PDB file of C-alpha atoms and ligand atoms in Angstrom:
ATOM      1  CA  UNK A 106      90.200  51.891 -50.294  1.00 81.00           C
ATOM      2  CA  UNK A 107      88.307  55.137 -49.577  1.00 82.00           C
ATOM      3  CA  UNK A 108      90.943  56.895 -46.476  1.00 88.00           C
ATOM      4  CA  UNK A 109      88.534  57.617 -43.787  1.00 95.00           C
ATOM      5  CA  UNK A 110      91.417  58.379 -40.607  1.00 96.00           C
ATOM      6  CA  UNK A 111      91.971  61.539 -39.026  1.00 97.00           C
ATOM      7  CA  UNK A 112      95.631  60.581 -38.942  1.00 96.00           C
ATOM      8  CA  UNK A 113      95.797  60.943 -35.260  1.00 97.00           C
ATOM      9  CA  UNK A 114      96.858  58.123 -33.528  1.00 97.00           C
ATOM     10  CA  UNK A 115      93.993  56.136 -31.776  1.00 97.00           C
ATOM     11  CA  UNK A 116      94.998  56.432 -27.616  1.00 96.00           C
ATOM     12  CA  UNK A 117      93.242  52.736 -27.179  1.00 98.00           C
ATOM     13  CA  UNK A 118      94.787  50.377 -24.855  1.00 98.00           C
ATOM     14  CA  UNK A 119      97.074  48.172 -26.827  1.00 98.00           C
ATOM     15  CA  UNK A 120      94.681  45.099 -28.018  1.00 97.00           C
ATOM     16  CA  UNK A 121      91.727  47.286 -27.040  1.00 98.00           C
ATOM     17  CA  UNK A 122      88.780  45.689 -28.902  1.00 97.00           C
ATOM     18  CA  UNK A 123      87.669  49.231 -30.109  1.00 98.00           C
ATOM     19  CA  UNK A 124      90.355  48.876 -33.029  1.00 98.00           C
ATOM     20  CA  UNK A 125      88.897  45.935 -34.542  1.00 98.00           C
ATOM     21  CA  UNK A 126      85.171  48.458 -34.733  1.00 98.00           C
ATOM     22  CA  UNK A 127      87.678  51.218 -35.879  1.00 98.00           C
ATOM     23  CA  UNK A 128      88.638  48.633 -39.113  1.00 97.00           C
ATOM     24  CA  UNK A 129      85.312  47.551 -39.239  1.00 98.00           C
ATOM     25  CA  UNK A 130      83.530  50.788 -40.155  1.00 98.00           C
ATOM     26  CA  UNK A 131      85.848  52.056 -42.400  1.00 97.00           C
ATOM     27  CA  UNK A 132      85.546  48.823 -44.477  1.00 97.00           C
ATOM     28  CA  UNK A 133      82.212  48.769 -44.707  1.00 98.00           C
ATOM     29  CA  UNK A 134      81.624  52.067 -45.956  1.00 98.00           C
ATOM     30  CA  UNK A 135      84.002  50.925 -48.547  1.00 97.00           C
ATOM     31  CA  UNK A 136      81.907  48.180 -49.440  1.00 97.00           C
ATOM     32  CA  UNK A 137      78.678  49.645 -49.863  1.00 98.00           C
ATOM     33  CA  UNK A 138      80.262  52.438 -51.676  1.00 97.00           C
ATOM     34  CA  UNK A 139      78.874  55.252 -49.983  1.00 97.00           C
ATOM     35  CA  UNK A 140      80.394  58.109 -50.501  1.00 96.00           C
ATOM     36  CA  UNK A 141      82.674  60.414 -47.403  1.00 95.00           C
ATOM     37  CA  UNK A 142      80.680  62.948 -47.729  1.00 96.00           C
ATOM     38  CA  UNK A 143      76.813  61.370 -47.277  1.00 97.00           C
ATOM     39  CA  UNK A 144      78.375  59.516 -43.735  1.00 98.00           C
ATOM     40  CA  UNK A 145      77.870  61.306 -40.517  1.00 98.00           C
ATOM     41  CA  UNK A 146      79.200  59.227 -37.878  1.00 98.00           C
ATOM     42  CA  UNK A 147      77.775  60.753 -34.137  1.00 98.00           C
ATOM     43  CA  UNK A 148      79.655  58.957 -31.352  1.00 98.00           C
ATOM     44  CA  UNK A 149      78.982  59.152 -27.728  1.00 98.00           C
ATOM     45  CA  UNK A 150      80.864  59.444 -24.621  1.00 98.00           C
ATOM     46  CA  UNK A 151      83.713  56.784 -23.180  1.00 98.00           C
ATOM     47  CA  UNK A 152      86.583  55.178 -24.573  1.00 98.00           C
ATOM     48  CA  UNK A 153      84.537  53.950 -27.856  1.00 98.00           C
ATOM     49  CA  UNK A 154      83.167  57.975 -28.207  1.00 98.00           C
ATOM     50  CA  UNK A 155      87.373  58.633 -28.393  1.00 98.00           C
ATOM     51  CA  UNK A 156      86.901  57.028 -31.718  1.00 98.00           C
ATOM     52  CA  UNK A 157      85.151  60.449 -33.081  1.00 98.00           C
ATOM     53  CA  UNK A 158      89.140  61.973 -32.967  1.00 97.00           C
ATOM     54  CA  UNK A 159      90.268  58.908 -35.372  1.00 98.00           C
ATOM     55  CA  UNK A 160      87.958  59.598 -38.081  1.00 97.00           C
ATOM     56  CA  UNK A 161      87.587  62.652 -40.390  1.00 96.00           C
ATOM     57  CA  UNK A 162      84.127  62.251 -41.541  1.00 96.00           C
ATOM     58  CA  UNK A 163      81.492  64.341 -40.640  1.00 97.00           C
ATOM     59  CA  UNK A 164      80.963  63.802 -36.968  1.00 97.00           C
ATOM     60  CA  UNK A 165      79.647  64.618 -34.089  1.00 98.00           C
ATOM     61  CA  UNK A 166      81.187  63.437 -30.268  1.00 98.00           C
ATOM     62  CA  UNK A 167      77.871  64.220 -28.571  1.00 98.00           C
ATOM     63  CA  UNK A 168      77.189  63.381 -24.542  1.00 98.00           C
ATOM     64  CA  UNK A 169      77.073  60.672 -22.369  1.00 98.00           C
ATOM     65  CA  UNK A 170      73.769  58.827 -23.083  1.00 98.00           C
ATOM     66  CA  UNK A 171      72.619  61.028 -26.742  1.00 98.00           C
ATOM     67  CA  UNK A 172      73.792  59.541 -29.445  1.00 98.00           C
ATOM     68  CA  UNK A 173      70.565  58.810 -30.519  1.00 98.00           C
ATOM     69  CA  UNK A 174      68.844  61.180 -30.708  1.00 98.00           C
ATOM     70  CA  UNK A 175      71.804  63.514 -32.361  1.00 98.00           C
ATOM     71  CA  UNK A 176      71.548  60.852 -35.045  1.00 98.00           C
ATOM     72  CA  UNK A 177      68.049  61.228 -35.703  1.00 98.00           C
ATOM     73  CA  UNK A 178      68.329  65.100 -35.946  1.00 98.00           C
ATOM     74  CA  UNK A 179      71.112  64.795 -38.318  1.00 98.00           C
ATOM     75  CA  UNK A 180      68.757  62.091 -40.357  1.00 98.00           C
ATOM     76  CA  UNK A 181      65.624  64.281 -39.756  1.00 98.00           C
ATOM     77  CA  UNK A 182      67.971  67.164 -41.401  1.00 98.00           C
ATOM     78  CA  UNK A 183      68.901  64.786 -44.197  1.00 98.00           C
ATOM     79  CA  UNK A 184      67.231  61.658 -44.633  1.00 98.00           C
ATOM     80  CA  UNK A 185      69.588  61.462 -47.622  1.00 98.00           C
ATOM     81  CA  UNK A 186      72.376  60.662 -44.782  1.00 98.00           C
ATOM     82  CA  UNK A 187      74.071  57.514 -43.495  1.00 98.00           C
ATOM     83  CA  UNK A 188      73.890  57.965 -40.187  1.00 98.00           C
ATOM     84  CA  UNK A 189      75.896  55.910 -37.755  1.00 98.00           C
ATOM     85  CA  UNK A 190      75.490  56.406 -33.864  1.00 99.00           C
ATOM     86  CA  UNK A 191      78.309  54.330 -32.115  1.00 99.00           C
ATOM     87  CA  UNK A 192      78.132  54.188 -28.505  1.00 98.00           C
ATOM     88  CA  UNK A 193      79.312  52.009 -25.252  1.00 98.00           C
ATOM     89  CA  UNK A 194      77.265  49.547 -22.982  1.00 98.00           C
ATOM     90  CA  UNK A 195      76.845  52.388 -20.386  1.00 98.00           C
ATOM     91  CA  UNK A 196      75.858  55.200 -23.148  1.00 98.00           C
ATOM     92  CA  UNK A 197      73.070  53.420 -25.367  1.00 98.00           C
ATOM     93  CA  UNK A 198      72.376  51.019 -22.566  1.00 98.00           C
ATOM     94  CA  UNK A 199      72.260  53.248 -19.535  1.00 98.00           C
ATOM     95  CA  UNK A 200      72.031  56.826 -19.507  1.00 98.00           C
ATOM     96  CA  UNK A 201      70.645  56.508 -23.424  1.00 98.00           C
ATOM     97  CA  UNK A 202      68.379  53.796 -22.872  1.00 98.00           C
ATOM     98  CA  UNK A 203      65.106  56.032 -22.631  1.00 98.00           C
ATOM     99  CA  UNK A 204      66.447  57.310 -26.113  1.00 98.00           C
ATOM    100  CA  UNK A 205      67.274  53.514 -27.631  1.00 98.00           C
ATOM    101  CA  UNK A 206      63.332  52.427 -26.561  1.00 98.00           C
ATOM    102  CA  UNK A 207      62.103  55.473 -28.602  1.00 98.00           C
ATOM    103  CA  UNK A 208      63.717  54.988 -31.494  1.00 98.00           C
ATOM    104  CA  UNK A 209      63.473  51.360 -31.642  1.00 98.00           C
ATOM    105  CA  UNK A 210      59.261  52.226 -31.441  1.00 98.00           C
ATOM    106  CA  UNK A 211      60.257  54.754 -34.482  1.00 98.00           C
ATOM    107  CA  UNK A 212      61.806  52.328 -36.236  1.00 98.00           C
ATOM    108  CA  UNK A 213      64.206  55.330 -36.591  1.00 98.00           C
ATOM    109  CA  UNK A 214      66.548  54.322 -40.087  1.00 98.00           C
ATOM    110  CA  UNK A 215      69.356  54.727 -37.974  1.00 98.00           C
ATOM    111  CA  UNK A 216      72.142  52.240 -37.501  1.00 98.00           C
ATOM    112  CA  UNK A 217      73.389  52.000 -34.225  1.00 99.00           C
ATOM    113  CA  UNK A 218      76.758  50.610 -33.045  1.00 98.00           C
ATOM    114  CA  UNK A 219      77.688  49.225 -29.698  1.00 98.00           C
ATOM    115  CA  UNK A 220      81.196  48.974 -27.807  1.00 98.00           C
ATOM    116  CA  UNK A 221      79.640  46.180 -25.814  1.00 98.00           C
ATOM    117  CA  UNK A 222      82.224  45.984 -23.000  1.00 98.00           C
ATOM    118  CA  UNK A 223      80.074  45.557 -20.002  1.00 98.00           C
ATOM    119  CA  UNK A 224      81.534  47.976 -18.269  1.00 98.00           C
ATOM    120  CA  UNK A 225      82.221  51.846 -17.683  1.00 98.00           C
ATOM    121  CA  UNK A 226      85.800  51.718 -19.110  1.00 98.00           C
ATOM    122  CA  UNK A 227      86.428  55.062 -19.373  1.00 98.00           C
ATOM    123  CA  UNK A 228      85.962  55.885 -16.232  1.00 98.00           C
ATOM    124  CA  UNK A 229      88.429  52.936 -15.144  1.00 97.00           C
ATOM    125  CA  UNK A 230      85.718  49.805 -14.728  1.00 97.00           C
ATOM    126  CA  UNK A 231      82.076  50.623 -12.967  1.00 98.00           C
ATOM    127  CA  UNK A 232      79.388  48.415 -13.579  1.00 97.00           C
ATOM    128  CA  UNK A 233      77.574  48.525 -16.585  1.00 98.00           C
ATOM    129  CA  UNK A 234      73.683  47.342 -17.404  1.00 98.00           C
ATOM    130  CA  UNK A 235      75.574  44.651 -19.309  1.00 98.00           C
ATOM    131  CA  UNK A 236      77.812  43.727 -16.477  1.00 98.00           C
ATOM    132  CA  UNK A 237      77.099  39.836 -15.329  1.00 97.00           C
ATOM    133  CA  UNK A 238      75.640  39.193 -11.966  1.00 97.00           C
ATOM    134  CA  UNK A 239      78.217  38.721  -9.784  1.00 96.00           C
ATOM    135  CA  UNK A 240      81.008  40.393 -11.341  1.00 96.00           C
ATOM    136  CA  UNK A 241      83.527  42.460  -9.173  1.00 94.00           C
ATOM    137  CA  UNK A 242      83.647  45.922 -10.471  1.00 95.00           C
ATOM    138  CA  UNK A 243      85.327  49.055  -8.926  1.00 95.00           C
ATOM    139  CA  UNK A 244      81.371  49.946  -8.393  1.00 97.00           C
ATOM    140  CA  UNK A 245      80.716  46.274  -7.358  1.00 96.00           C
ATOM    141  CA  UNK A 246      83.652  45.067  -5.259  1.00 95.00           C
ATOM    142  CA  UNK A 247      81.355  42.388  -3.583  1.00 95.00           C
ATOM    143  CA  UNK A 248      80.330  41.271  -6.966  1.00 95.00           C
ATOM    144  CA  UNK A 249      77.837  43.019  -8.834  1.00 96.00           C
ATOM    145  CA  UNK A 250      73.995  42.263  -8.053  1.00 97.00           C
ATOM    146  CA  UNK A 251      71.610  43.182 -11.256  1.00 97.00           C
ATOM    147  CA  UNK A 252      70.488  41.078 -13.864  1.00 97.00           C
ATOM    148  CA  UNK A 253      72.167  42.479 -17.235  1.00 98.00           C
ATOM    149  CA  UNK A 254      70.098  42.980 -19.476  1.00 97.00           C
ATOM    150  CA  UNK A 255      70.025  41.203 -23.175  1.00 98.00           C
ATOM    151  CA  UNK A 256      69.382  44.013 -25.967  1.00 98.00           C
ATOM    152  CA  UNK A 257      68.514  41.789 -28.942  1.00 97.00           C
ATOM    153  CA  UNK A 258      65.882  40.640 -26.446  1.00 97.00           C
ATOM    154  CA  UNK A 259      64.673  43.673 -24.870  1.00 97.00           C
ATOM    155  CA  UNK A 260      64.439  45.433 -28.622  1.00 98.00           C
ATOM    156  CA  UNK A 261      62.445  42.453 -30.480  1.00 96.00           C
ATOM    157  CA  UNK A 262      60.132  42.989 -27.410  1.00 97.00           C
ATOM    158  CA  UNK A 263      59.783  46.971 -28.203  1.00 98.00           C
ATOM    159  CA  UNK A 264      59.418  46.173 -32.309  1.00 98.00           C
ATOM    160  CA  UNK A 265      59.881  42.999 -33.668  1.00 97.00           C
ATOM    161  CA  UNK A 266      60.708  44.916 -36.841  1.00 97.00           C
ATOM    162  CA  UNK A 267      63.358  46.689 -35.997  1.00 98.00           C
ATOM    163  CA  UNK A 268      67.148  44.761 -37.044  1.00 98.00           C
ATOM    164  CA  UNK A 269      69.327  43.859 -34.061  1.00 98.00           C
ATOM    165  CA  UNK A 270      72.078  41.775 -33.510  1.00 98.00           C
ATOM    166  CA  UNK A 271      74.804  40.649 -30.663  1.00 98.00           C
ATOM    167  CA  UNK A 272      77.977  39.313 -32.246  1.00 98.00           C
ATOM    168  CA  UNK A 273      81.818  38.682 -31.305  1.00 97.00           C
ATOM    169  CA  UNK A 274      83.170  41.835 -31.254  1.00 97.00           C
ATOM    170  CA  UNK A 275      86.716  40.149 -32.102  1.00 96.00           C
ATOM    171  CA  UNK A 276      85.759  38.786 -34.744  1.00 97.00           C
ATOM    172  CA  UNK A 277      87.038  41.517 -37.735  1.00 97.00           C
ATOM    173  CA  UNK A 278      85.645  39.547 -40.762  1.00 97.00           C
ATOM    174  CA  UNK A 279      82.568  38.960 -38.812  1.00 98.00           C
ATOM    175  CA  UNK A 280      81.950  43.102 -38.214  1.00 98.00           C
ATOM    176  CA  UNK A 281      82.543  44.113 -41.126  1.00 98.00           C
ATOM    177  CA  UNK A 282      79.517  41.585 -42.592  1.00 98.00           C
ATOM    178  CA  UNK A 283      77.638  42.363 -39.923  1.00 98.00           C
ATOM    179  CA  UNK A 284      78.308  46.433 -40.200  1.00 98.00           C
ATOM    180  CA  UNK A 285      77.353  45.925 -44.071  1.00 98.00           C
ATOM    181  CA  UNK A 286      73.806  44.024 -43.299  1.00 98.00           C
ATOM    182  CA  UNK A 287      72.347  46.830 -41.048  1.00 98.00           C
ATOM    183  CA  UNK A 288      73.612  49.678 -43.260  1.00 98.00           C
ATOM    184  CA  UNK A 289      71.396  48.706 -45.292  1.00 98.00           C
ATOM    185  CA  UNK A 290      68.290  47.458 -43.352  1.00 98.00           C
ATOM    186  CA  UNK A 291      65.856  50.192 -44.471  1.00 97.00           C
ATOM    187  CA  UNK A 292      64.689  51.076 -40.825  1.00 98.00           C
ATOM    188  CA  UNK A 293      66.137  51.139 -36.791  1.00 98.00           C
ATOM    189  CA  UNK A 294      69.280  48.536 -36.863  1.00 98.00           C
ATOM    190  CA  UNK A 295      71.555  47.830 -33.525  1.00 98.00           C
ATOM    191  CA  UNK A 296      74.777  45.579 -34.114  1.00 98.00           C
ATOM    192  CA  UNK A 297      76.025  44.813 -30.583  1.00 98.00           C
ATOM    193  CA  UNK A 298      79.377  43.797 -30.642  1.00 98.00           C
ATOM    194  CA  UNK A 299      80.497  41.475 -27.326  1.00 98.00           C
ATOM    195  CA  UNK A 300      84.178  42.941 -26.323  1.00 97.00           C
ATOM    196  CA  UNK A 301      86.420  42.149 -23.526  1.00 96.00           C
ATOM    197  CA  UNK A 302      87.791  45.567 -21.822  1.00 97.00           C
ATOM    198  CA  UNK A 303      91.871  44.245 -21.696  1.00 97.00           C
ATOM    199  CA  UNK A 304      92.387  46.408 -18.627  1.00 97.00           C
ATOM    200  CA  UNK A 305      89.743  46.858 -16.618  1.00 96.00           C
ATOM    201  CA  UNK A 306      87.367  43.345 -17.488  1.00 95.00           C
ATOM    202  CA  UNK A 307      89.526  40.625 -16.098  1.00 86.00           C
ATOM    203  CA  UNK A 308      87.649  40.099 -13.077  1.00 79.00           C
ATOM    204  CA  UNK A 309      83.692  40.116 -15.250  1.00 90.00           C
ATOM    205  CA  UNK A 310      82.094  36.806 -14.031  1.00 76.00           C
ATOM    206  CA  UNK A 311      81.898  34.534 -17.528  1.00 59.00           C
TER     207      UNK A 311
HETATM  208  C1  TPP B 182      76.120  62.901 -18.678  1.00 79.54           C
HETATM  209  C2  TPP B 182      77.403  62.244 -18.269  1.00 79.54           C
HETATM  210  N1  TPP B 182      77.384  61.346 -17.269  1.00 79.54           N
HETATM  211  C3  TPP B 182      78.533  60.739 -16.893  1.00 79.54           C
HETATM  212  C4  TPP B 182      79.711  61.016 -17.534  1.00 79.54           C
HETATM  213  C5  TPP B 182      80.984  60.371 -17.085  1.00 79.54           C
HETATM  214  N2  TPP B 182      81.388  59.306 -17.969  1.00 79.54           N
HETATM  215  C6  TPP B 182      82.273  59.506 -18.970  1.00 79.54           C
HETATM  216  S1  TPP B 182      82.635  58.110 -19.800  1.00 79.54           S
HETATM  217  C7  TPP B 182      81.588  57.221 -18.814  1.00 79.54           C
HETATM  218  C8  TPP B 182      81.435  55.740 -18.975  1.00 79.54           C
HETATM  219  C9  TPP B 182      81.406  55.299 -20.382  1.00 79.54           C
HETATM  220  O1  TPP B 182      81.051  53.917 -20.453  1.00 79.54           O
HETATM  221  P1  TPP B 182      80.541  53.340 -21.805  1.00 79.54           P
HETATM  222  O2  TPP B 182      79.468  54.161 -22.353  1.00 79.54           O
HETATM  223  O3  TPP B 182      80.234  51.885 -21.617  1.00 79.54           O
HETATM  224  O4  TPP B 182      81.828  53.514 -22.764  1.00 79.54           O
HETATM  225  P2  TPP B 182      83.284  52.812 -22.622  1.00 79.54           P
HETATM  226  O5  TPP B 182      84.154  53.786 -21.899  1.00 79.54           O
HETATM  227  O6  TPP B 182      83.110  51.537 -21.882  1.00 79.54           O
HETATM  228  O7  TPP B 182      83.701  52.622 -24.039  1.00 79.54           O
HETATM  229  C10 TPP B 182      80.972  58.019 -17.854  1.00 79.54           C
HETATM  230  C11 TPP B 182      80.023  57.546 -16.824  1.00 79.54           C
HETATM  231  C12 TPP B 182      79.680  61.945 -18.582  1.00 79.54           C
HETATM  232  N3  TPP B 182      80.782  62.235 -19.290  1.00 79.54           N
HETATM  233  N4  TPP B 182      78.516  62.543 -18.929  1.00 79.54           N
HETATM  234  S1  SF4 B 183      90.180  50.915 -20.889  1.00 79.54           S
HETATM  235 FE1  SF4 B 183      89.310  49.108 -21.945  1.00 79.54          FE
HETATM  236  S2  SF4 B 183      87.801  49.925 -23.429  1.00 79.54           S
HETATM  237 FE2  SF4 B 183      89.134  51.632 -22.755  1.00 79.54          FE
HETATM  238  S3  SF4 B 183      90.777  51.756 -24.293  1.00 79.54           S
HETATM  239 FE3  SF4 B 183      91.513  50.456 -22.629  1.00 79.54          FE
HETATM  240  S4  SF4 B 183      90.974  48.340 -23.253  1.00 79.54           S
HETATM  241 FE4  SF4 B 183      89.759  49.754 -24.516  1.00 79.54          FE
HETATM  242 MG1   MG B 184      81.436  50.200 -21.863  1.00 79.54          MG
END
């Protein structure tokens, strides 16, 4: 199998969710054969944007909220490219979310990846716009009270064309399908994976 690590050790939490993504990525560039050097993965900011130190593709750990649209300026560069952005809830969801809505109208052929946590991990557990209503959050300690939002939902309503999915993000054998089918979707893709945060998501209302 093609070595895609850094060699660094990964500083995750021990059973951290983002380890099973880490797998996941690696294997399906395997798959689909593509080679190291036509991958750019762009990562965001939080404890899933860490994951930019694991690898040693080409890569880019951009800011908070812009993966996006760093991964449609490396694809604009190169449409030759696989480009991966891989982001957290609060990233693509929250400070990125004007970015997500204009790609997803681009149909931008851009895969996008996200650390669906429902929280602000890295930052040691703030709501989220994925956090459930009612869920007690360092942010929220009366129990959070906004509506999450559902991205397969919200995206089908911006382009019904564009590829999006929410899956079990503990599900290895399921991401790496998953990872596979919207490499190769010719346009705008979104796998959301649905993680647990081990430390700080105990207390997220089912
Ligand atoms: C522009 C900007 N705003 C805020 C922060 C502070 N910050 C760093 S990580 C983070 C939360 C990350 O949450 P998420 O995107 O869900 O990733 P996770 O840590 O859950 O994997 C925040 C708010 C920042 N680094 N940059
Ligand atoms: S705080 Fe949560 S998301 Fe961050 S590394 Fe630990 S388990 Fe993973
Ligand atoms: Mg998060």
């Amino acid at each position: 199998m093609i070595n895609l690590k850094s060699g660094i050790t990964p500083t995750w939490c021990p059973g951290c969710n983002n380890f099973l993504l880490f797998a996941g990525i690696q294997q399906a560039i395997d798959q689909l054969g593509i080679a190291k050097e036509n991958v750019v993965l762009v990562f965001d900011i939080g404890c899933i944007g860490n994951m930019a130190d694991f690898f040693n593709t080409y890569s880019v750990h951009s800011l908070h909220g812009r993966c996006i649209p760093t991964a449609l300026g490396v694809k604009l560069a190169n449409p030759k490219l696989t480009v991966i952005a891989i982001g957290g809830d609060g990233g693509v969801y929250g400070e990125g979310m004007g970015h997500l809505i204009a790609a997803a109208r681009a149909d931008a052929p851009i895969t996008v990846v996200v650390s669906d946590n429902h929280l602000y991990s890295l930052t040691t557990g703030q709501t989220s716009p994925t956090t459930p209503k009612g869920s007690k959050t360092k942010s929220t300690p009366l129990g959070s009270i906004s509506v999450p939002i559902n991205p397969v939902s919200l995206l089908h309503t911006i382009n019904p064309d564009v590829m999006v999915d929410s899956i079990d993000g503990r599900d290895p054998q399921l991401i790496t399908a998953k990872l596979v089918e919207a490499l190769k979707h010719p346009g705008f893709s979104l796998l959301d994976l649905q993680q647990i945060c081990v430390t700080f998501g105990k207390e997220l209302s089912a």
